[in-house]
Amino acid sequence: MASPYLENFVVDENELFSIGEAAAQIKAILKMLGIPSDVIRRASIVAYEAEMNLVIHGGGGRMELEVRPERVKISALDAGPGIPDIEKAMMEGFSTASEKIREMGFGAGMGLPNIKRNSDSLELLSEVGKGTTLRAEILVKQEREG
Amino acid sequence: MKLSEIRSLLQADVLVGEEALDTTEVEKGYASDLMSDVLAFASPAVLLLTGLTHVQIFRTAQMLDIPSIVFVRGKTPGEDLLQLARGAKMPILATCMSMFEASGRLYGAGLAACNIPRR
Ligand SMILES: Nc1ncnc2c1ncn2[C@@H]1O[C@H](COP(=O)(O)OP(=O)(O)O)[C@@H](O)[C@H]1O
Ligand SMILES: [Mg+2]
């Protein structure tokens, strides 16, 4: 893996029952690249929660995967309504999800805290009326042999 | 704990993966209808017990490497979910027991709980 591995995914807002297709592809790519399983697990959770937010809050958008030997970077970008108060959005339990989403068992306001817990660095930029960009990095701690 | 043992403890029907019951093992159980919490708290190699049956339950489980799902309270998923589970070779069980009874039986038989971090 000399140069970074890059991939883009389009996430459609009308795909309520296929949320996770981009995340599943990200997971498969990380497996294919031989990334350690604990990193794959954390990256999968980050990608899935980010994809979920793209669909249920952001009106759809796209995701980016960038893999380097030392880290995995997952981004989710949308041109949706944006987040008025990011600090509040990061709090466990805060959610503006619809009743429909809650009936599906999602929308309990655990996503952003879960993304934060599973990543080594998290950047969340948002402008009301313009959109939201989330970037999360997960470090690959190289296992030393001998 | 092997899925074959879980099947008999819960008197469960096997909807997918009959042939894999003796070779699939779970270390822990997590019972919830709140997928937000499953994503936050379920550890690897966990058995998921839930009463929700839509396709997104399967996708959540697959993302977390959950080896198997037990549907409780006599709820059964649709063919769309079962087809995805067959494709992924994920055994699917269904029991008429409540989530409380199913969890209690498994916990009593030695299936461990997930650790919920203090927040
Ligand atoms: N991409 C986004 N666009 C607009 N709002 C968002 C976005 N992502 C998150 N939010 C806001 O942040 C809140 C908290 O998000 P999260 O922690 O993932 O919980 P949940 O998705 O369960 O509501 C959301 O309810 C929503 O108000
Ligand atoms: Mg969310």
PDB file of C-alpha atoms and ligand atoms in Angstrom:
ATOM      1  CA  MET A   1       0.000   0.000   0.000  1.00  0.00           C
ATOM      2  CA  ALA A   2       2.406   2.699  -1.198  1.00  0.00           C
ATOM      3  CA  SER A   3      -0.158   5.337  -2.107  1.00  0.00           C
ATOM      4  CA  PRO A   4      -3.377   5.762  -0.123  1.00  0.00           C
ATOM      5  CA  TYR A   5      -6.371   3.680  -1.101  1.00  0.00           C
ATOM      6  CA  LEU A   6      -9.271   5.971  -2.011  1.00  0.00           C
ATOM      7  CA  GLU A   7     -12.913   5.199  -2.655  1.00  0.00           C
ATOM      8  CA  ASN A   8     -16.144   7.205  -2.952  1.00  0.00           C
ATOM      9  CA  PHE A   9     -19.692   6.096  -2.214  1.00  0.00           C
ATOM     10  CA  VAL A  10     -22.974   7.751  -3.083  1.00  0.00           C
ATOM     11  CA  VAL A  11     -25.614   7.485  -0.345  1.00  0.00           C
ATOM     12  CA  ASP A  12     -29.208   7.966  -1.465  1.00  0.00           C
ATOM     13  CA  GLU A  13     -31.663   9.533   0.987  1.00  0.00           C
ATOM     14  CA  ASN A  14     -34.516   7.292  -0.110  1.00  0.00           C
ATOM     15  CA  GLU A  15     -32.771   4.100   0.859  1.00  0.00           C
ATOM     16  CA  LEU A  16     -34.204   3.693   4.359  1.00  0.00           C
ATOM     17  CA  PHE A  17     -33.924  -0.078   4.266  1.00  0.00           C
ATOM     18  CA  SER A  18     -30.542  -0.283   2.646  1.00  0.00           C
ATOM     19  CA  ILE A  19     -28.672   1.931   5.059  1.00  0.00           C
ATOM     20  CA  GLY A  20     -25.328   0.300   5.533  1.00  0.00           C
ATOM     21  CA  GLU A  21     -24.559  -0.621   1.943  1.00  0.00           C
ATOM     22  CA  ALA A  22     -21.741   1.902   1.754  1.00  0.00           C
ATOM     23  CA  ALA A  23     -20.535   0.873   5.210  1.00  0.00           C
ATOM     24  CA  ALA A  24     -20.613  -2.793   4.157  1.00  0.00           C
ATOM     25  CA  GLN A  25     -18.472  -1.973   1.117  1.00  0.00           C
ATOM     26  CA  ILE A  26     -16.054  -0.025   3.291  1.00  0.00           C
ATOM     27  CA  LYS A  27     -15.826  -2.992   5.628  1.00  0.00           C
ATOM     28  CA  ALA A  28     -15.161  -5.380   2.732  1.00  0.00           C
ATOM     29  CA  ILE A  29     -12.410  -3.139   1.351  1.00  0.00           C
ATOM     30  CA  LEU A  30     -10.693  -2.923   4.746  1.00  0.00           C
ATOM     31  CA  LYS A  31     -10.811  -6.709   5.019  1.00  0.00           C
ATOM     32  CA  MET A  32      -9.375  -7.045   1.537  1.00  0.00           C
ATOM     33  CA  LEU A  33      -6.544  -4.669   2.471  1.00  0.00           C
ATOM     34  CA  GLY A  34      -5.673  -6.785   5.510  1.00  0.00           C
ATOM     35  CA  ILE A  35      -6.438  -4.116   8.116  1.00  0.00           C
ATOM     36  CA  PRO A  36      -6.443  -5.516  11.709  1.00  0.00           C
ATOM     37  CA  SER A  37      -9.876  -6.765  12.805  1.00  0.00           C
ATOM     38  CA  ASP A  38     -10.309  -4.382  15.751  1.00  0.00           C
ATOM     39  CA  VAL A  39      -9.685  -1.434  13.414  1.00  0.00           C
ATOM     40  CA  ILE A  40     -12.191  -2.865  10.927  1.00  0.00           C
ATOM     41  CA  ARG A  41     -14.771  -3.195  13.665  1.00  0.00           C
ATOM     42  CA  ARG A  42     -14.358   0.397  14.822  1.00  0.00           C
ATOM     43  CA  ALA A  43     -14.294   1.695  11.241  1.00  0.00           C
ATOM     44  CA  SER A  44     -17.449  -0.294  10.420  1.00  0.00           C
ATOM     45  CA  ILE A  45     -19.352   1.224  13.340  1.00  0.00           C
ATOM     46  CA  VAL A  46     -18.157   4.727  12.411  1.00  0.00           C
ATOM     47  CA  ALA A  47     -19.103   4.223   8.760  1.00  0.00           C
ATOM     48  CA  TYR A  48     -22.516   2.765   9.562  1.00  0.00           C
ATOM     49  CA  GLU A  49     -23.475   5.501  12.028  1.00  0.00           C
ATOM     50  CA  ALA A  50     -22.213   8.171   9.614  1.00  0.00           C
ATOM     51  CA  GLU A  51     -24.151   6.634   6.722  1.00  0.00           C
ATOM     52  CA  MET A  52     -27.235   6.445   8.916  1.00  0.00           C
ATOM     53  CA  ASN A  53     -26.961  10.164   9.670  1.00  0.00           C
ATOM     54  CA  LEU A  54     -26.508  10.980   5.981  1.00  0.00           C
ATOM     55  CA  VAL A  55     -29.766   9.216   5.201  1.00  0.00           C
ATOM     56  CA  ILE A  56     -31.940  10.144   8.180  1.00  0.00           C
ATOM     57  CA  HIS A  57     -30.714  13.715   8.769  1.00  0.00           C
ATOM     58  CA  GLY A  58     -28.607  14.909   5.844  1.00  0.00           C
ATOM     59  CA  GLY A  59     -30.907  14.161   2.916  1.00  0.00           C
ATOM     60  CA  GLY A  60     -28.332  11.815   1.417  1.00  0.00           C
ATOM     61  CA  GLY A  61     -24.822  12.615   0.328  1.00  0.00           C
ATOM     62  CA  ARG A  62     -21.569  10.829  -0.195  1.00  0.00           C
ATOM     63  CA  MET A  63     -18.913   9.031   1.783  1.00  0.00           C
ATOM     64  CA  GLU A  64     -15.188   8.825   1.293  1.00  0.00           C
ATOM     65  CA  LEU A  65     -12.769   6.177   2.422  1.00  0.00           C
ATOM     66  CA  GLU A  66      -9.053   6.864   2.584  1.00  0.00           C
ATOM     67  CA  VAL A  67      -6.744   4.129   3.810  1.00  0.00           C
ATOM     68  CA  ARG A  68      -3.086   4.588   4.627  1.00  0.00           C
ATOM     69  CA  PRO A  69      -0.901   2.053   6.413  1.00  0.00           C
ATOM     70  CA  GLU A  70      -1.114   4.071   9.635  1.00  0.00           C
ATOM     71  CA  ARG A  71      -4.765   5.098   9.570  1.00  0.00           C
ATOM     72  CA  VAL A  72      -8.252   4.746   8.120  1.00  0.00           C
ATOM     73  CA  LYS A  73     -10.174   7.927   7.372  1.00  0.00           C
ATOM     74  CA  ILE A  74     -13.922   7.945   6.848  1.00  0.00           C
ATOM     75  CA  SER A  75     -15.790  11.041   5.709  1.00  0.00           C
ATOM     76  CA  ALA A  76     -19.498  11.712   5.249  1.00  0.00           C
ATOM     77  CA  LEU A  77     -20.559  14.811   3.362  1.00  0.00           C
ATOM     78  CA  ASP A  78     -24.026  16.181   2.710  1.00  0.00           C
ATOM     79  CA  ALA A  79     -25.722  19.359   1.549  1.00  0.00           C
ATOM     80  CA  GLY A  80     -28.616  18.933   3.985  1.00  0.00           C
ATOM     81  CA  PRO A  81     -30.073  21.160   6.699  1.00  0.00           C
ATOM     82  CA  GLY A  82     -26.908  21.315   8.801  1.00  0.00           C
ATOM     83  CA  ILE A  83     -26.562  21.172  12.592  1.00  0.00           C
ATOM     84  CA  PRO A  84     -27.404  24.360  14.529  1.00  0.00           C
ATOM     85  CA  ASP A  85     -25.657  23.333  17.764  1.00  0.00           C
ATOM     86  CA  ILE A  86     -22.869  20.793  17.328  1.00  0.00           C
ATOM     87  CA  GLU A  87     -22.088  20.530  21.035  1.00  0.00           C
ATOM     88  CA  LYS A  88     -25.697  19.585  21.726  1.00  0.00           C
ATOM     89  CA  ALA A  89     -25.758  17.130  18.803  1.00  0.00           C
ATOM     90  CA  MET A  90     -22.706  15.369  20.251  1.00  0.00           C
ATOM     91  CA  MET A  91     -24.502  14.713  23.542  1.00  0.00           C
ATOM     92  CA  GLU A  92     -25.805  11.210  24.162  1.00  0.00           C
ATOM     93  CA  GLY A  93     -29.587  11.154  23.911  1.00  0.00           C
ATOM     94  CA  PHE A  94     -30.014  14.277  21.780  1.00  0.00           C
ATOM     95  CA  SER A  95     -31.883  13.471  18.589  1.00  0.00           C
ATOM     96  CA  THR A  96     -34.168  15.134  16.088  1.00  0.00           C
ATOM     97  CA  ALA A  97     -34.941  11.813  14.358  1.00  0.00           C
ATOM     98  CA  SER A  98     -38.499  11.240  13.138  1.00  0.00           C
ATOM     99  CA  GLU A  99     -41.005   8.920  14.774  1.00  0.00           C
ATOM    100  CA  LYS A 100     -40.616   6.528  11.842  1.00  0.00           C
ATOM    101  CA  ILE A 101     -36.879   6.194  12.447  1.00  0.00           C
ATOM    102  CA  ARG A 102     -37.455   5.633  16.168  1.00  0.00           C
ATOM    103  CA  GLU A 103     -39.931   2.869  15.439  1.00  0.00           C
ATOM    104  CA  MET A 104     -37.137   1.177  13.517  1.00  0.00           C
ATOM    105  CA  GLY A 105     -35.016   1.200  16.663  1.00  0.00           C
ATOM    106  CA  PHE A 106     -32.732   4.035  15.618  1.00  0.00           C
ATOM    107  CA  GLY A 107     -32.671   7.722  16.438  1.00  0.00           C
ATOM    108  CA  ALA A 108     -31.842   7.483  20.136  1.00  0.00           C
ATOM    109  CA  GLY A 109     -29.094  10.059  19.897  1.00  0.00           C
ATOM    110  CA  MET A 110     -26.265   7.568  20.360  1.00  0.00           C
ATOM    111  CA  GLY A 111     -24.675   7.862  16.903  1.00  0.00           C
ATOM    112  CA  LEU A 112     -22.304  10.802  17.163  1.00  0.00           C
ATOM    113  CA  PRO A 113     -21.072   9.797  20.652  1.00  0.00           C
ATOM    114  CA  ASN A 114     -20.563   6.272  19.301  1.00  0.00           C
ATOM    115  CA  ILE A 115     -18.572   7.622  16.345  1.00  0.00           C
ATOM    116  CA  LYS A 116     -16.447   9.645  18.745  1.00  0.00           C
ATOM    117  CA  ARG A 117     -15.837   6.647  21.015  1.00  0.00           C
ATOM    118  CA  ASN A 118     -14.744   4.481  18.091  1.00  0.00           C
ATOM    119  CA  SER A 119     -12.444   6.977  16.387  1.00  0.00           C
ATOM    120  CA  ASP A 120      -9.108   8.519  17.345  1.00  0.00           C
ATOM    121  CA  SER A 121     -10.018  11.903  15.940  1.00  0.00           C
ATOM    122  CA  LEU A 122     -13.314  13.371  14.852  1.00  0.00           C
ATOM    123  CA  GLU A 123     -14.061  16.564  12.973  1.00  0.00           C
ATOM    124  CA  LEU A 124     -17.649  17.721  12.540  1.00  0.00           C
ATOM    125  CA  LEU A 125     -18.234  20.837  10.472  1.00  0.00           C
ATOM    126  CA  SER A 126     -21.686  22.121   9.740  1.00  0.00           C
ATOM    127  CA  GLU A 127     -23.459  25.189   8.510  1.00  0.00           C
ATOM    128  CA  VAL A 128     -27.224  25.587   8.805  1.00  0.00           C
ATOM    129  CA  GLY A 129     -28.820  25.489   5.382  1.00  0.00           C
ATOM    130  CA  LYS A 130     -25.551  24.448   3.726  1.00  0.00           C
ATOM    131  CA  GLY A 131     -24.708  20.975   4.977  1.00  0.00           C
ATOM    132  CA  THR A 132     -22.531  18.840   7.191  1.00  0.00           C
ATOM    133  CA  THR A 133     -19.114  17.237   6.877  1.00  0.00           C
ATOM    134  CA  LEU A 134     -17.926  14.565   9.260  1.00  0.00           C
ATOM    135  CA  ARG A 135     -14.371  13.240   9.191  1.00  0.00           C
ATOM    136  CA  ALA A 136     -13.221  10.473  11.482  1.00  0.00           C
ATOM    137  CA  GLU A 137      -9.819   8.842  11.711  1.00  0.00           C
ATOM    138  CA  ILE A 138      -9.000   5.471  13.162  1.00  0.00           C
ATOM    139  CA  LEU A 139      -5.328   4.764  13.773  1.00  0.00           C
ATOM    140  CA  VAL A 140      -3.814   1.442  12.844  1.00  0.00           C
ATOM    141  CA  LYS A 141      -1.487   0.555  15.673  1.00  0.00           C
ATOM    142  CA  GLN A 142       1.173  -1.560  14.028  1.00  0.00           C
ATOM    143  CA  GLU A 143       1.760  -4.797  15.844  1.00  0.00           C
ATOM    144  CA  ARG A 144       5.476  -5.211  16.280  1.00  0.00           C
ATOM    145  CA  GLU A 145       6.909  -8.648  15.963  1.00  0.00           C
ATOM    146  CA  GLY A 146       9.780 -10.039  18.037  1.00  0.00           C
TER     147      GLY A 146
ATOM    148  CA  MET B   1     -22.237 -21.337  23.889  1.00  0.00           C
ATOM    149  CA  LYS B   2     -23.253 -23.245  20.781  1.00  0.00           C
ATOM    150  CA  LEU B   3     -26.359 -22.200  18.870  1.00  0.00           C
ATOM    151  CA  SER B   4     -27.649 -25.756  19.155  1.00  0.00           C
ATOM    152  CA  GLU B   5     -27.777 -25.330  22.940  1.00  0.00           C
ATOM    153  CA  ILE B   6     -29.451 -21.959  22.546  1.00  0.00           C
ATOM    154  CA  ARG B   7     -32.046 -23.466  20.259  1.00  0.00           C
ATOM    155  CA  SER B   8     -33.050 -26.036  22.858  1.00  0.00           C
ATOM    156  CA  LEU B   9     -32.973 -23.597  25.795  1.00  0.00           C
ATOM    157  CA  LEU B  10     -35.343 -21.280  23.907  1.00  0.00           C
ATOM    158  CA  GLN B  11     -37.363 -24.032  22.190  1.00  0.00           C
ATOM    159  CA  ALA B  12     -36.651 -22.009  19.092  1.00  0.00           C
ATOM    160  CA  ASP B  13     -37.424 -22.575  15.459  1.00  0.00           C
ATOM    161  CA  VAL B  14     -34.480 -22.359  13.106  1.00  0.00           C
ATOM    162  CA  LEU B  15     -35.358 -20.110  10.179  1.00  0.00           C
ATOM    163  CA  VAL B  16     -31.893 -20.054   8.603  1.00  0.00           C
ATOM    164  CA  GLY B  17     -28.707 -22.052   9.121  1.00  0.00           C
ATOM    165  CA  GLU B  18     -29.833 -25.351  10.667  1.00  0.00           C
ATOM    166  CA  GLU B  19     -26.571 -26.913   9.471  1.00  0.00           C
ATOM    167  CA  ALA B  20     -24.437 -24.310  11.267  1.00  0.00           C
ATOM    168  CA  LEU B  21     -25.916 -24.630  14.772  1.00  0.00           C
ATOM    169  CA  ASP B  22     -23.173 -26.911  16.065  1.00  0.00           C
ATOM    170  CA  THR B  23     -20.360 -24.890  14.583  1.00  0.00           C
ATOM    171  CA  THR B  24     -21.519 -21.383  15.507  1.00  0.00           C
ATOM    172  CA  GLU B  25     -20.663 -20.155  18.987  1.00  0.00           C
ATOM    173  CA  VAL B  26     -21.483 -16.961  20.825  1.00  0.00           C
ATOM    174  CA  GLU B  27     -19.743 -15.648  23.934  1.00  0.00           C
ATOM    175  CA  LYS B  28     -22.286 -13.105  25.081  1.00  0.00           C
ATOM    176  CA  GLY B  29     -25.853 -12.009  24.631  1.00  0.00           C
ATOM    177  CA  TYR B  30     -27.424  -8.602  24.089  1.00  0.00           C
ATOM    178  CA  ALA B  31     -31.189  -8.156  24.154  1.00  0.00           C
ATOM    179  CA  SER B  32     -32.736  -4.945  22.860  1.00  0.00           C
ATOM    180  CA  ASP B  33     -35.233  -3.400  20.502  1.00  0.00           C
ATOM    181  CA  LEU B  34     -33.100  -0.287  20.367  1.00  0.00           C
ATOM    182  CA  MET B  35     -30.565  -0.671  17.564  1.00  0.00           C
ATOM    183  CA  SER B  36     -28.913   2.618  18.565  1.00  0.00           C
ATOM    184  CA  ASP B  37     -27.886   0.882  21.801  1.00  0.00           C
ATOM    185  CA  VAL B  38     -26.876  -2.339  20.072  1.00  0.00           C
ATOM    186  CA  LEU B  39     -24.476  -0.300  17.937  1.00  0.00           C
ATOM    187  CA  ALA B  40     -23.090   1.407  21.019  1.00  0.00           C
ATOM    188  CA  PHE B  41     -22.851  -1.484  23.475  1.00  0.00           C
ATOM    189  CA  ALA B  42     -22.776  -4.902  21.782  1.00  0.00           C
ATOM    190  CA  SER B  43     -19.376  -6.603  21.980  1.00  0.00           C
ATOM    191  CA  PRO B  44     -17.981  -8.946  19.299  1.00  0.00           C
ATOM    192  CA  ALA B  45     -19.268 -12.545  19.138  1.00  0.00           C
ATOM    193  CA  VAL B  46     -22.545 -11.488  20.728  1.00  0.00           C
ATOM    194  CA  LEU B  47     -25.943 -13.105  20.180  1.00  0.00           C
ATOM    195  CA  LEU B  48     -28.620 -10.501  19.429  1.00  0.00           C
ATOM    196  CA  LEU B  49     -32.114 -10.987  20.856  1.00  0.00           C
ATOM    197  CA  THR B  50     -34.723  -8.612  19.485  1.00  0.00           C
ATOM    198  CA  GLY B  51     -38.394  -8.222  18.693  1.00  0.00           C
ATOM    199  CA  LEU B  52     -37.872  -5.967  15.678  1.00  0.00           C
ATOM    200  CA  THR B  53     -37.849  -7.756  12.356  1.00  0.00           C
ATOM    201  CA  HIS B  54     -37.148  -5.280   9.548  1.00  0.00           C
ATOM    202  CA  VAL B  55     -34.167  -5.675   7.209  1.00  0.00           C
ATOM    203  CA  GLN B  56     -32.148  -2.977   8.927  1.00  0.00           C
ATOM    204  CA  ILE B  57     -31.822  -5.309  11.938  1.00  0.00           C
ATOM    205  CA  PHE B  58     -29.874  -7.742   9.774  1.00  0.00           C
ATOM    206  CA  ARG B  59     -27.686  -4.970   8.364  1.00  0.00           C
ATOM    207  CA  THR B  60     -26.898  -3.733  11.858  1.00  0.00           C
ATOM    208  CA  ALA B  61     -26.008  -7.246  12.994  1.00  0.00           C
ATOM    209  CA  GLN B  62     -23.811  -7.841   9.994  1.00  0.00           C
ATOM    210  CA  MET B  63     -21.955  -4.586  10.490  1.00  0.00           C
ATOM    211  CA  LEU B  64     -21.124  -5.645  14.054  1.00  0.00           C
ATOM    212  CA  ASP B  65     -20.093  -9.199  13.103  1.00  0.00           C
ATOM    213  CA  ILE B  66     -22.960 -10.538  15.181  1.00  0.00           C
ATOM    214  CA  PRO B  67     -22.961 -14.287  14.388  1.00  0.00           C
ATOM    215  CA  SER B  68     -26.692 -14.918  14.890  1.00  0.00           C
ATOM    216  CA  ILE B  69     -30.043 -13.268  15.703  1.00  0.00           C
ATOM    217  CA  VAL B  70     -32.869 -14.654  17.853  1.00  0.00           C
ATOM    218  CA  PHE B  71     -36.272 -13.084  17.232  1.00  0.00           C
ATOM    219  CA  VAL B  72     -38.375 -13.145  20.411  1.00  0.00           C
ATOM    220  CA  ARG B  73     -42.100 -12.881  21.276  1.00  0.00           C
ATOM    221  CA  GLY B  74     -43.066 -15.000  18.271  1.00  0.00           C
ATOM    222  CA  LYS B  75     -42.003 -12.317  15.807  1.00  0.00           C
ATOM    223  CA  THR B  76     -40.737 -13.599  12.504  1.00  0.00           C
ATOM    224  CA  PRO B  77     -38.841 -11.603   9.900  1.00  0.00           C
ATOM    225  CA  GLY B  78     -39.903 -11.353   6.290  1.00  0.00           C
ATOM    226  CA  GLU B  79     -38.430 -13.270   3.396  1.00  0.00           C
ATOM    227  CA  ASP B  80     -36.248 -10.259   2.476  1.00  0.00           C
ATOM    228  CA  LEU B  81     -34.316 -10.519   5.747  1.00  0.00           C
ATOM    229  CA  LEU B  82     -34.147 -14.314   5.612  1.00  0.00           C
ATOM    230  CA  GLN B  83     -32.721 -14.177   2.112  1.00  0.00           C
ATOM    231  CA  LEU B  84     -29.972 -11.780   3.184  1.00  0.00           C
ATOM    232  CA  ALA B  85     -29.222 -14.021   6.171  1.00  0.00           C
ATOM    233  CA  ARG B  86     -28.983 -17.091   3.945  1.00  0.00           C
ATOM    234  CA  GLY B  87     -26.579 -15.238   1.674  1.00  0.00           C
ATOM    235  CA  ALA B  88     -24.441 -14.250   4.639  1.00  0.00           C
ATOM    236  CA  LYS B  89     -24.743 -17.694   6.286  1.00  0.00           C
ATOM    237  CA  MET B  90     -26.074 -16.089   9.445  1.00  0.00           C
ATOM    238  CA  PRO B  91     -28.235 -18.507  11.463  1.00  0.00           C
ATOM    239  CA  ILE B  92     -31.624 -17.040  12.410  1.00  0.00           C
ATOM    240  CA  LEU B  93     -33.710 -18.404  15.293  1.00  0.00           C
ATOM    241  CA  ALA B  94     -37.221 -17.514  16.460  1.00  0.00           C
ATOM    242  CA  THR B  95     -38.803 -18.183  19.854  1.00  0.00           C
ATOM    243  CA  CYS B  96     -42.224 -17.510  21.308  1.00  0.00           C
ATOM    244  CA  MET B  97     -40.665 -16.567  24.654  1.00  0.00           C
ATOM    245  CA  SER B  98     -40.588 -12.984  25.831  1.00  0.00           C
ATOM    246  CA  MET B  99     -37.296 -11.156  25.675  1.00  0.00           C
ATOM    247  CA  PHE B 100     -37.147 -11.378  29.468  1.00  0.00           C
ATOM    248  CA  GLU B 101     -37.620 -15.134  29.602  1.00  0.00           C
ATOM    249  CA  ALA B 102     -35.288 -15.837  26.681  1.00  0.00           C
ATOM    250  CA  SER B 103     -32.554 -13.643  28.186  1.00  0.00           C
ATOM    251  CA  GLY B 104     -33.055 -15.140  31.631  1.00  0.00           C
ATOM    252  CA  ARG B 105     -32.712 -18.686  30.370  1.00  0.00           C
ATOM    253  CA  LEU B 106     -29.551 -17.924  28.416  1.00  0.00           C
ATOM    254  CA  TYR B 107     -27.979 -15.937  31.238  1.00  0.00           C
ATOM    255  CA  GLY B 108     -28.862 -18.686  33.686  1.00  0.00           C
ATOM    256  CA  ALA B 109     -27.192 -21.239  31.425  1.00  0.00           C
ATOM    257  CA  GLY B 110     -23.969 -19.229  31.442  1.00  0.00           C
ATOM    258  CA  LEU B 111     -24.170 -16.883  28.460  1.00  0.00           C
ATOM    259  CA  ALA B 112     -22.391 -13.696  29.573  1.00  0.00           C
ATOM    260  CA  ALA B 113     -23.654 -10.119  29.395  1.00  0.00           C
ATOM    261  CA  CYS B 114     -22.024  -7.241  27.518  1.00  0.00           C
ATOM    262  CA  ASN B 115     -20.235  -4.698  29.607  1.00  0.00           C
ATOM    263  CA  ILE B 116     -21.978  -1.310  29.449  1.00  0.00           C
ATOM    264  CA  PRO B 117     -19.392   1.454  29.928  1.00  0.00           C
ATOM    265  CA  ARG B 118     -20.073   3.997  32.670  1.00  0.00           C
ATOM    266  CA  ARG B 119     -20.800   7.341  31.042  1.00  0.00           C
TER     267      ARG B 119
HETATM  268  N1  LIG C   1     -25.630  14.888   8.699  1.00  0.00           N
HETATM  269  C1  LIG C   1     -26.447  15.541   9.543  1.00  0.00           C
HETATM  270  N2  LIG C   1     -27.230  16.560   9.106  1.00  0.00           N
HETATM  271  C2  LIG C   1     -28.055  17.218   9.946  1.00  0.00           C
HETATM  272  N3  LIG C   1     -28.171  16.941  11.260  1.00  0.00           N
HETATM  273  C3  LIG C   1     -27.417  15.930  11.760  1.00  0.00           C
HETATM  274  C4  LIG C   1     -26.518  15.182  10.936  1.00  0.00           C
HETATM  275  N4  LIG C   1     -25.898  14.259  11.714  1.00  0.00           N
HETATM  276  C5  LIG C   1     -26.399  14.427  12.952  1.00  0.00           C
HETATM  277  N5  LIG C   1     -27.299  15.431  12.999  1.00  0.00           N
HETATM  278  C6  LIG C   1     -28.023  15.939  14.190  1.00  0.00           C
HETATM  279  O1  LIG C   1     -27.381  15.456  15.351  1.00  0.00           O
HETATM  280  C7  LIG C   1     -28.314  14.689  16.127  1.00  0.00           C
HETATM  281  C8  LIG C   1     -27.598  13.579  16.872  1.00  0.00           C
HETATM  282  O2  LIG C   1     -27.076  12.626  15.946  1.00  0.00           O
HETATM  283  P1  LIG C   1     -26.780  11.140  16.458  1.00  0.00           P
HETATM  284  O3  LIG C   1     -25.934  11.227  17.682  1.00  0.00           O
HETATM  285  O4  LIG C   1     -26.240  10.364  15.324  1.00  0.00           O
HETATM  286  O5  LIG C   1     -28.198  10.601  16.904  1.00  0.00           O
HETATM  287  P2  LIG C   1     -29.472  10.157  16.039  1.00  0.00           P
HETATM  288  O6  LIG C   1     -29.000   9.900  14.645  1.00  0.00           O
HETATM  289  O7  LIG C   1     -29.931   8.928  16.724  1.00  0.00           O
HETATM  290  O8  LIG C   1     -30.451  11.268  16.109  1.00  0.00           O
HETATM  291  C9  LIG C   1     -29.346  14.248  15.139  1.00  0.00           C
HETATM  292  O9  LIG C   1     -30.573  13.900  15.734  1.00  0.00           O
HETATM  293  C10 LIG C   1     -29.461  15.464  14.237  1.00  0.00           C
HETATM  294  O10 LIG C   1     -30.239  16.451  14.854  1.00  0.00           O
HETATM  295 MG    MG C   2     -27.301   8.911  14.153  1.00  0.00          MG
END
